[in-house]
């Protein structure tokens, strides 16, 4: 096992050298990620395609049979088909050994299909290394994940098991076929006693951001349906790029895990790129704001409620990730447990590995604190708005720091919270969890600090008489801020309001189910027609290449009411070419006709300018419409995962006379965020 780990470390180091050289700071000469693989011989191509045809025929037979077991477990077979199909179609086998791996993956898929067709699924009761699959809500693609099932796991009974999520490192050549083969044959860096280990694919090489982040949550949700997971003993762990994924999942979802164990990686964008990549940064003001989506330093206070054991090699440049988090936590009064492997570069020192496992085992014995008396919570966006019993429902202004600090057990049935940058919150204690005297109402004492334009020294306290706990020992209280006064209940709805999963920026639309809506008519101007169609084709190609998905595409004339009800709509074209866009153009805050693009008092010539934007769909305000944009980072960001952050805010105007490149869709002549009511600032 130690030899295997050493080989893995050498492979990882060689990948880092390739991925992080100075040539990767040149936006005009971007190498392809993933690279182009080897060309298959005629014999290998025929063998793989013939086997794939056989597998697909078996899958279709299972689908047509409509047996419950077959329908439920079909993704466990389909992952093998999709992996081979994409590997061949897009030349994503990178060496002769990958071709052999692909044949083994194909053989396993055929064996599973044969078993499932006969009503059997032996892999579902298999210990050791198992590859599973689920169908993603985002785009209906089947996505793989790996499981390490301990020999002690009993498939009957009621005993629940600890589960460790392990985030993998950067792998530019980790196509689905390569990933599946690895998960069929390698235990990986960790294998704690009596513990399920889940290896998410994370939709390839994106540091578990955006769709990669949702992939982790979907894989965990699926695993909980297949294995008896102790929800109070789930940890998040990872190394290198996986360490970066671990940091961001930990600070965004502090109530999901009993412990976090990040190693190396990066924990924010600007300082990492300066120190590790030696990159000269010149961001726009809105890019700086948008770094707050994944810069974990700003969320460091959330680790108050999540035990964290960080690791770095003493000689590893990626030690910077834990060092800067340590500084951020110190500013919050927290002391980071930071284990350092002596004289170690980019790997985990054996002594440190043993100490990490002892600490994690001790934390697992305690388990997750489901109802902490005290919460310290920070966010910059309503996308990440929850910690245990607290949900932030409204912010004063997105991408500014918002905090809630306080606890439940004040004397005399009083909850005391100190808030800043927050205009609405909800406290929810489920049945049996309320610590309050059920004979009396609960008072909510709210102290607002540093808000209201009064400067950092501002402080105002108000006490609200909340509801009485119910007889089942539950308690729910929601409040909102009206001017300087807090009021009980939910804010009366008078129009649009930014809220969780409906708050922007543009990239947020690709973290839930979406459909690309293609125009069927020409745009009003040739330059706009060419640009919108090129951006559409780019999104189709890059969604598969970067997020390993197959975008759902509809012509504008074919869109259904059901799709409008359930999907974000990504509209390409202009009001003349896309009938869906044309039907809602007068209901959007940015005007667009064949003459002008109008943003407040500004007007731009529509012959060469087009808006990109995200906005609640006027046909269904519970879902977004996005105009003429896919995810906003482009191919330059593929070269370093720390760059994979939003590039555009809620809206922008693009001058298409400047060609799209590896950074931008054209010349951005103006861009901004909408306010908290989805209006122009």
XYZ file of C-alpha atoms in Angstrom:
681
model
C 0.000 0.000 0.000
C 2.852 2.420 0.835
C 4.451 1.739 -2.572
C 1.108 2.432 -4.244
C 0.723 5.713 -2.343
C 4.252 6.733 -3.380
C 3.460 6.060 -7.029
C 0.258 8.076 -6.713
C 2.216 10.941 -5.173
C 4.741 10.910 -8.027
C 1.901 10.940 -10.552
C 0.277 13.856 -8.752
C 3.542 15.799 -8.642
C 4.104 15.312 -12.353
C 0.567 16.540 -13.039
C 1.185 19.630 -10.896
C 4.357 20.458 -12.818
C 2.389 20.229 -16.054
C -0.566 22.210 -14.747
C 1.158 25.047 -12.952
C 4.120 26.188 -15.041
C 4.596 29.851 -16.019
C 3.266 29.135 -19.515
C -0.127 28.614 -17.877
C -0.225 32.325 -17.017
C -0.490 33.269 -20.702
C -4.128 33.696 -21.646
C -3.324 33.880 -25.366
C -1.725 30.428 -25.511
C -4.010 28.117 -23.585
C -3.349 24.412 -23.886
C -6.408 22.129 -24.012
C -7.784 20.650 -20.782
C -8.298 17.752 -21.007
C -5.543 17.168 -23.580
C -6.183 15.258 -26.769
C -5.725 11.561 -26.153
C -4.074 8.865 -28.216
C -5.507 7.815 -31.535
C -7.052 4.363 -31.291
C -5.932 1.622 -33.608
C -8.607 0.233 -35.892
C -8.696 -2.987 -33.845
C -9.028 -1.201 -30.484
C -11.704 1.143 -31.807
C -13.701 -1.764 -33.205
C -13.404 -3.769 -29.988
C -14.573 -0.848 -27.852
C -17.391 0.213 -30.172
C -18.639 -3.356 -30.662
C -18.616 -3.885 -26.903
C -20.359 -0.552 -26.383
C -23.081 -1.505 -28.869
C -23.576 -4.788 -26.995
C -23.775 -2.952 -23.657
C -26.208 -0.353 -25.002
C -28.461 -3.072 -26.377
C -28.544 -4.759 -22.969
C -29.285 -1.421 -21.282
C -32.183 -0.846 -23.667
C -33.567 -4.297 -22.872
C -33.454 -3.517 -19.146
C -35.121 -0.167 -19.787
C -37.864 -1.757 -21.887
C -38.515 -4.505 -19.314
C -39.553 -1.829 -16.778
C -38.762 -4.058 -13.814
C -38.443 -2.054 -10.558
C -34.952 -3.344 -9.737
C -33.700 -2.631 -13.230
C -35.142 0.882 -13.304
C -33.748 1.716 -9.858
C -30.223 0.483 -10.576
C -29.872 1.340 -14.251
C -27.468 4.267 -13.541
C -25.079 1.735 -11.980
C -24.784 0.225 -15.474
C -25.191 3.331 -17.623
C -22.111 4.980 -16.117
C -19.962 2.376 -17.897
C -21.619 3.012 -21.253
C -21.339 6.791 -21.030
C -17.702 6.575 -19.913
C -16.681 4.479 -22.941
C -18.812 6.442 -25.403
C -17.240 9.764 -24.403
C -13.728 8.329 -24.174
C -13.914 7.116 -27.778
C -15.891 10.008 -29.249
C -13.714 12.726 -27.728
C -10.300 10.989 -27.663
C -10.107 10.903 -23.872
C -7.877 7.871 -23.479
C -4.410 9.283 -23.002
C -2.042 6.307 -23.103
C -1.977 2.665 -24.101
C -2.690 1.700 -20.493
C -5.891 3.774 -20.622
C -7.126 1.699 -23.554
C -6.645 -1.448 -21.462
C -8.464 0.241 -18.579
C -11.342 1.154 -20.886
C -11.715 -2.478 -21.942
C -11.870 -3.555 -18.288
C -14.457 -0.855 -17.550
C -16.512 -2.016 -20.531
C -16.334 -5.646 -19.402
C -17.592 -4.700 -15.943
C -20.477 -2.763 -17.477
C -21.501 -5.756 -19.598
C -21.286 -8.074 -16.583
C -23.515 -5.749 -14.576
C -26.014 -5.458 -17.426
C -26.241 -9.255 -17.712
C -26.787 -9.572 -13.971
C -29.403 -6.830 -13.820
C -31.272 -8.291 -16.789
C -31.628 -11.504 -14.805
C -32.905 -9.659 -11.742
C -29.619 -9.638 -9.809
C -27.331 -6.855 -8.607
C -24.386 -8.427 -6.746
C -22.427 -5.169 -6.553
C -25.068 -3.741 -4.191
C -24.023 -6.247 -1.509
C -20.317 -6.157 -2.242
C -17.672 -5.062 0.248
C -14.386 -3.534 -0.796
C -14.228 -1.367 -3.925
C -17.560 -0.618 -5.599
C -18.449 1.933 -8.275
C -21.961 3.357 -8.147
C -23.922 5.781 -10.306
C -26.816 8.218 -10.027
C -28.782 10.359 -12.446
C -28.097 14.036 -11.830
C -30.998 16.424 -11.532
C -28.940 19.094 -13.285
C -28.925 17.552 -16.778
C -30.116 13.916 -16.485
C -26.610 12.550 -17.065
C -25.470 9.535 -15.080
C -22.518 10.401 -12.846
C -20.168 7.904 -11.154
C -18.801 7.775 -7.645
C -16.653 5.247 -5.839
C -17.329 3.493 -2.547
C -15.005 1.654 -0.221
C -17.261 -0.608 1.820
C -15.519 -2.069 4.895
C -15.485 -5.831 5.401
C -17.279 -5.217 8.710
C -20.309 -3.768 6.913
C -23.395 -5.983 7.284
C -25.988 -5.565 4.541
C -28.754 -6.599 6.929
C -29.453 -5.103 10.306
C -29.809 -1.603 11.658
C -26.237 -0.559 12.503
C -25.276 2.743 10.908
C -21.753 3.532 9.810
C -19.464 6.514 9.696
C -18.869 7.816 6.176
C -15.875 9.863 5.002
C -16.145 11.907 1.816
C -12.748 11.944 0.103
C -12.175 14.667 -2.515
C -9.662 13.617 -5.180
C -6.728 15.666 -6.444
C -6.362 17.482 -9.747
C -6.481 15.141 -12.701
C -6.597 16.694 -16.153
C -6.713 13.175 -17.610
C -9.295 11.826 -15.191
C -12.040 11.114 -17.700
C -14.930 8.985 -16.499
C -13.339 5.802 -17.844
C -10.078 6.516 -16.016
C -11.886 7.504 -12.814
C -14.109 4.415 -12.820
C -11.137 2.111 -13.391
C -9.273 3.753 -10.518
C -12.227 3.332 -8.199
C -12.493 -0.326 -9.237
C -8.856 -1.002 -8.369
C -7.437 1.469 -5.808
C -8.478 1.939 -2.199
C -7.080 5.459 -2.166
C -5.270 7.463 0.478
C -7.624 6.657 3.368
C -9.375 3.550 4.613
C -10.420 4.083 8.245
C -11.629 1.090 10.212
C -15.360 0.310 9.999
C -15.933 3.355 7.790
C -17.611 3.827 4.441
C -15.492 6.006 2.149
C -17.217 7.840 -0.691
C -15.089 9.117 -3.584
C -17.148 11.660 -5.589
C -16.164 12.290 -9.176
C -17.160 15.937 -8.805
C -17.741 16.243 -12.553
C -14.038 16.169 -13.378
C -11.438 18.842 -12.625
C -13.167 21.880 -11.106
C -12.186 21.676 -7.405
C -15.718 20.532 -6.563
C -17.252 23.893 -7.418
C -20.552 24.698 -9.132
C -21.865 21.460 -10.682
C -18.927 19.695 -9.016
C -20.214 20.846 -5.643
C -23.720 19.638 -6.445
C -22.237 16.322 -7.600
C -20.811 15.742 -4.107
C -24.180 16.451 -2.480
C -26.058 14.271 -4.979
C -23.584 11.403 -4.572
C -23.910 11.588 -0.788
C -27.694 11.685 -1.068
C -27.646 8.627 -3.329
C -25.236 6.727 -1.069
C -27.604 7.282 1.845
C -30.280 5.383 -0.094
C -27.931 2.439 -0.683
C -25.972 2.167 2.578
C -26.797 2.733 6.253
C -24.983 6.017 6.759
C -24.825 7.608 10.189
C -25.756 11.190 9.358
C -24.073 12.404 12.543
C -20.786 10.811 11.481
C -20.102 12.099 7.967
C -16.773 13.853 7.440
C -15.359 15.794 4.496
C -11.727 15.194 3.590
C -9.353 15.645 0.660
C -5.848 16.436 -0.524
C -4.424 18.832 -3.130
C -7.354 19.941 -5.315
C -9.403 17.753 -2.989
C -8.136 19.799 -0.067
C -9.513 22.898 -1.778
C -12.847 21.139 -2.242
C -12.788 20.119 1.404
C -12.222 23.691 2.598
C -15.106 25.109 0.590
C -17.576 22.351 1.454
C -16.654 22.725 5.125
C -17.240 26.468 5.335
C -20.352 26.424 3.140
C -22.053 23.453 4.845
C -20.765 23.439 8.441
C -23.846 21.600 9.703
C -23.409 18.548 7.423
C -20.231 17.099 8.899
C -18.749 15.930 12.193
C -15.264 16.934 10.999
C -13.306 18.463 8.140
C -9.815 17.321 7.144
C -8.338 19.426 4.312
C -4.813 18.797 3.056
C -2.824 21.144 0.810
C -4.833 22.577 -2.102
C -5.930 26.198 -1.981
C -8.492 28.001 0.149
C -8.924 31.265 -1.751
C -8.130 32.704 -5.162
C -5.957 35.864 -5.168
C -3.153 35.046 -2.724
C -2.864 31.467 -3.939
C -2.469 32.566 -7.556
C 0.109 35.166 -6.550
C 2.202 32.850 -4.386
C 1.761 29.459 -6.039
C 1.205 30.420 -9.667
C 3.280 33.665 -9.641
C 0.392 35.232 -11.512
C -0.056 38.984 -11.870
C -3.704 39.732 -11.146
C -5.706 42.662 -12.486
C -9.309 41.833 -11.592
C -12.352 43.983 -12.217
C -14.221 45.243 -9.164
C -16.980 42.677 -9.659
C -14.514 39.795 -9.975
C -13.166 40.769 -6.553
C -16.702 40.670 -5.193
C -17.321 37.287 -6.792
C -14.200 35.778 -5.247
C -16.328 35.783 -2.086
C -18.301 32.846 -3.456
C -15.430 30.387 -2.951
C -12.805 32.270 -0.913
C -12.961 30.291 2.318
C -11.027 32.878 4.333
C -14.117 35.067 4.488
C -16.167 32.175 5.884
C -13.579 31.121 8.484
C -15.914 31.857 11.423
C -18.164 28.981 10.291
C -15.499 26.542 11.501
C -16.483 27.536 15.047
C -19.178 24.879 14.629
C -17.140 22.327 12.659
C -14.066 20.558 14.119
C -11.253 20.891 11.601
C -7.916 19.086 11.270
C -5.762 20.602 8.516
C -2.605 19.034 7.096
C 0.338 20.391 5.087
C 3.752 19.148 4.092
C 6.447 21.390 5.560
C 8.057 21.924 2.120
C 4.832 22.033 0.094
C 4.015 25.348 -1.629
C 0.353 24.485 -1.079
C 0.914 24.835 2.659
C -0.174 28.393 1.913
C -3.811 27.216 1.917
C -3.825 26.210 5.585
C -1.531 29.085 6.584
C -3.914 31.708 5.252
C -6.910 29.915 6.785
C -5.044 29.813 10.086
C -4.654 33.589 9.922
C -8.310 34.072 9.005
C -9.423 31.846 11.886
C -7.183 33.732 14.307
C -9.037 36.909 13.381
C -12.220 35.106 14.450
C -10.681 33.985 17.753
C -10.191 30.390 16.556
C -7.010 28.291 16.664
C -6.601 25.914 13.740
C -5.317 22.385 14.316
C -2.640 22.323 11.609
C -0.545 19.161 11.350
C 2.680 19.567 9.371
C 4.579 16.671 7.811
C 8.290 17.244 8.545
C 10.544 17.778 5.509
C 7.621 16.716 3.289
C 6.577 18.100 -0.073
C 3.243 17.398 -1.778
C 2.172 14.241 0.007
C 0.933 13.096 3.414
C 3.689 12.100 5.855
C 3.023 8.592 7.321
C 3.273 9.835 10.916
C 0.874 12.673 10.171
C -1.530 10.231 8.504
C -1.686 8.125 11.664
C -2.263 11.181 13.859
C -5.006 12.431 11.541
C -6.800 9.082 11.758
C -6.597 9.079 15.552
C -8.050 12.574 15.735
C -10.830 11.769 13.272
C -11.699 8.575 15.144
C -11.959 10.540 18.379
C -14.188 13.147 16.737
C -16.340 10.399 15.225
C -16.960 8.939 18.674
C -18.443 12.289 19.680
C -20.261 12.797 16.374
C -21.864 15.871 14.909
C -23.475 18.311 17.307
C -26.956 18.406 15.799
C -28.172 21.264 17.991
C -25.311 23.525 19.077
C -26.283 26.037 21.716
C -24.135 28.697 20.047
C -23.708 29.485 16.371
C -21.159 31.672 14.624
C -22.190 32.060 11.000
C -20.868 34.108 8.080
C -22.035 34.318 4.494
C -21.779 36.570 1.466
C -24.609 35.021 -0.518
C -27.953 33.349 0.094
C -26.677 30.349 -1.878
C -24.940 29.440 1.419
C -27.452 30.572 4.022
C -27.868 27.803 6.588
C -26.122 26.471 9.663
C -27.909 24.034 11.979
C -31.024 25.744 13.364
C -30.325 29.083 11.660
C -31.342 30.096 8.135
C -30.555 33.554 6.786
C -33.468 34.542 4.537
C -32.448 38.069 3.474
C -29.206 40.005 3.163
C -28.657 43.722 3.269
C -26.472 43.444 0.157
C -25.043 40.419 -1.610
C -21.263 39.930 -1.678
C -20.808 41.953 1.491
C -20.011 40.138 4.725
C -23.088 39.128 6.733
C -22.844 37.578 10.196
C -25.064 36.001 12.827
C -23.606 35.166 16.222
C -25.369 34.020 19.354
C -27.132 31.211 21.092
C -30.330 29.558 22.225
C -30.025 29.253 25.978
C -30.480 32.765 27.238
C -32.063 33.126 30.669
C -35.832 33.425 30.748
C -36.562 31.761 27.397
C -34.487 34.274 25.479
C -32.509 33.776 22.277
C -29.753 36.363 21.872
C -28.296 37.029 18.429
C -25.912 39.674 17.134
C -26.324 40.289 13.405
C -24.709 42.424 10.715
C -25.682 42.692 7.072
C -28.758 40.491 7.622
C -32.354 41.598 6.991
C -34.187 38.342 7.630
C -33.646 35.073 9.457
C -35.436 31.945 10.561
C -34.792 29.711 13.568
C -36.180 26.197 13.389
C -35.901 23.585 16.133
C -37.503 20.255 15.148
C -39.755 18.194 17.395
C -38.030 17.238 20.626
C -35.167 19.687 20.172
C -36.495 22.862 21.816
C -34.631 23.642 25.054
C -37.198 26.232 26.155
C -39.852 26.169 28.858
C -42.972 25.206 26.869
C -45.256 27.236 29.168
C -43.935 30.607 28.007
C -43.188 32.449 24.750
C -39.575 32.748 23.660
C -38.074 36.215 23.439
C -35.737 36.994 20.566
C -33.137 39.632 21.401
C -31.508 40.974 18.225
C -28.542 43.319 18.261
C -27.693 44.872 14.909
C -24.078 46.007 14.571
C -22.191 47.890 11.897
C -25.282 48.395 9.743
C -27.725 51.041 8.703
C -25.030 53.363 7.375
C -23.974 54.298 10.910
C -20.460 52.873 10.704
C -18.736 50.042 12.513
C -19.500 51.452 15.944
C -23.240 51.301 15.330
C -25.250 49.013 17.633
C -28.990 48.719 18.176
C -30.814 46.109 20.244
C -34.463 45.122 20.006
C -36.369 42.363 21.799
C -39.288 40.645 20.080
C -41.811 38.387 21.789
C -41.690 35.245 19.704
C -44.076 32.289 19.608
C -44.479 29.781 22.415
C -42.850 26.353 21.897
C -45.292 23.689 20.755
C -46.161 20.654 22.814
C -43.969 18.420 20.631
C -41.020 20.536 21.839
C -40.510 22.195 18.457
C -40.048 25.910 17.921
C -40.007 27.990 14.753
C -39.536 31.736 14.566
C -39.017 33.965 11.533
C -38.268 37.692 11.575
C -37.432 40.400 9.055
C -36.086 43.928 9.270
C -38.346 46.797 8.213
C -36.157 49.905 8.255
C -34.591 49.855 11.700
C -37.310 47.680 13.239
C -37.462 43.896 13.399
C -40.894 42.347 12.860
C -42.197 38.854 13.518
C -43.058 36.642 10.553
C -42.119 36.597 6.894
C -41.806 39.818 4.928
C -44.990 40.517 2.937
C -44.227 39.837 -0.715
C -44.619 42.925 -2.870
C -42.381 41.885 -5.731
C -39.193 40.017 -6.507
C -36.682 39.413 -3.751
C -33.323 37.669 -3.853
C -33.540 34.425 -1.901
C -31.758 31.109 -1.533
C -31.028 29.520 -4.937
C -32.555 32.563 -6.644
C -29.905 35.168 -5.918
C -27.446 35.075 -8.832
C -24.840 35.464 -10.210
C -25.098 33.997 -13.732
C -23.173 30.856 -12.745
C -25.779 29.979 -10.123
C -28.170 28.841 -12.866
C -25.929 25.874 -13.621
C -26.148 24.435 -10.105
C -29.694 23.156 -10.688
C -31.705 21.809 -13.589
C -31.402 23.929 -16.729
C -32.286 23.801 -20.423
C -30.506 25.554 -23.273
C -33.113 27.187 -25.513
C -31.893 27.519 -29.096
C -33.225 30.185 -31.489
C -34.967 29.135 -34.694
C -34.987 32.518 -36.471
C -32.207 34.909 -37.449
C -31.260 37.731 -35.105
C -31.891 41.347 -36.108
C -28.198 41.916 -36.865
C -25.678 39.523 -38.434
C -22.957 40.173 -35.837
C -25.336 39.433 -32.968
C -26.657 36.344 -34.745
C -23.147 34.961 -35.229
C -22.091 35.771 -31.656
C -25.163 34.312 -29.914
C -24.954 31.100 -31.945
C -21.238 30.787 -31.208
C -21.886 31.241 -27.473
C -24.605 28.581 -27.652
C -22.253 26.112 -29.335
C -19.534 26.956 -26.826
C -21.823 26.182 -23.898
C -22.859 22.814 -25.372
C -19.232 21.812 -25.961
C -17.749 23.220 -22.762
C -20.479 21.852 -20.505
C -19.420 18.383 -21.591
C -15.711 19.129 -21.554
C -15.517 20.943 -18.217
C -18.514 19.564 -16.277
C -18.890 16.178 -18.008
C -22.541 16.791 -18.786
C -24.838 16.598 -21.783
C -26.751 19.856 -21.846
C -30.481 19.488 -22.454
C -31.291 21.510 -25.581
C -34.682 22.646 -26.870
C -35.643 24.805 -29.814
C -37.565 27.858 -28.695
C -40.727 26.579 -30.439
C -40.532 23.212 -28.645
C -40.304 24.388 -25.021
C -43.059 22.921 -22.820
C -44.986 24.296 -19.848
C -43.516 21.525 -17.688
C -39.986 22.613 -18.596
C -40.811 26.235 -17.820
C -42.116 25.108 -14.424
C -39.123 22.962 -13.483
C -36.036 24.321 -15.227
C -33.860 27.380 -15.465
C -34.035 28.559 -19.084
C -30.793 29.569 -20.789
C -31.964 31.646 -23.754
C -29.644 32.249 -26.700
C -30.352 34.754 -29.439
C -32.098 38.116 -29.407
C -35.809 39.046 -29.147
C -36.147 38.533 -32.916
C -34.470 35.142 -33.154
C -35.642 33.448 -29.944
C -39.413 33.520 -29.516
C -39.197 32.754 -25.778
C -36.891 35.709 -25.247
C -39.103 37.837 -27.461
C -42.151 37.027 -25.322
C -40.510 38.245 -22.091
C -38.190 40.996 -23.357
C -40.469 43.797 -22.161
C -40.572 42.280 -18.657
C -36.800 42.362 -18.104
C -34.963 45.245 -16.379
C -32.572 45.627 -19.334
C -34.303 46.708 -22.516
C -33.366 45.130 -25.853
C -34.811 45.749 -29.284
C -33.387 45.906 -32.790
C -32.129 49.461 -32.171
C -30.714 49.624 -28.652
C -29.740 47.823 -25.495
C -30.966 50.017 -22.648
C -29.558 49.829 -19.116
C -31.109 52.549 -16.979
C -30.070 55.825 -18.643
C -27.418 54.151 -20.773
C -28.047 53.044 -24.334
C -25.879 50.823 -26.526
C -26.160 50.192 -30.251
C -27.931 46.838 -30.695
C -26.088 46.198 -33.969
C -22.926 45.315 -32.031
C -23.982 44.968 -28.382
C -25.838 42.244 -26.526
C -26.755 41.767 -22.873
C -25.949 38.712 -20.824
C -27.846 38.430 -17.568
C -29.616 36.292 -15.006
C -33.091 37.165 -13.724
C -36.152 35.417 -12.277
C -38.153 34.046 -15.181
C -41.176 36.319 -15.800
C -43.112 33.178 -16.801
C -42.110 31.431 -13.551
C -40.346 33.594 -10.931
C -39.234 30.463 -9.044
C -36.722 29.730 -11.798
C -34.126 31.784 -13.649
C -33.806 32.956 -17.181
C -30.254 33.528 -18.398
C -29.512 35.445 -21.577
C -26.663 34.373 -23.854
C -24.289 32.910 -21.314
C -23.075 29.596 -20.066
C -20.883 29.349 -16.983
C -18.777 32.487 -17.065
C -15.193 31.318 -16.574
C -13.538 30.250 -19.797
C -10.655 28.060 -20.937
C -7.862 30.068 -19.286
C -9.369 29.133 -15.916
C -9.149 25.415 -16.742
C -5.361 25.622 -16.247
C -5.598 26.291 -12.503
C -8.539 25.376 -10.307
C -8.213 28.521 -8.199
C -9.218 30.525 -11.284
C -12.479 28.628 -11.622
C -14.690 31.305 -10.102
C -17.450 33.491 -11.579
C -16.188 36.072 -14.067
C -19.421 38.018 -14.547
C -22.009 39.297 -12.034
C -25.792 39.391 -12.565
C -25.650 41.274 -15.866
C -23.220 42.617 -18.438
C -23.291 44.287 -21.837
C -20.940 42.767 -24.415
C -19.504 44.549 -27.447
C -19.205 41.669 -29.910
C -16.820 43.566 -32.196
C -14.116 42.342 -29.817
C -13.806 38.592 -30.447
C -14.413 36.145 -27.616
C -11.232 34.695 -26.149
C -10.037 32.443 -23.320
C -11.107 35.022 -20.706
C -14.171 36.906 -21.924
C -17.121 36.515 -24.330
C -16.190 39.853 -25.942
C -15.539 43.335 -24.614
C -17.451 43.911 -21.380
C -18.559 47.550 -21.644
C -20.593 47.509 -18.437
C -21.536 44.999 -15.753
C -23.077 44.981 -12.305
C -25.253 43.178 -9.809
C -28.962 43.682 -9.395
C -30.050 44.892 -5.973
C -31.833 42.696 -3.424
C -35.148 43.284 -5.256
C -33.653 42.267 -8.618
C -33.629 45.847 -9.860
C -30.860 47.871 -11.463
C -28.717 49.568 -8.870
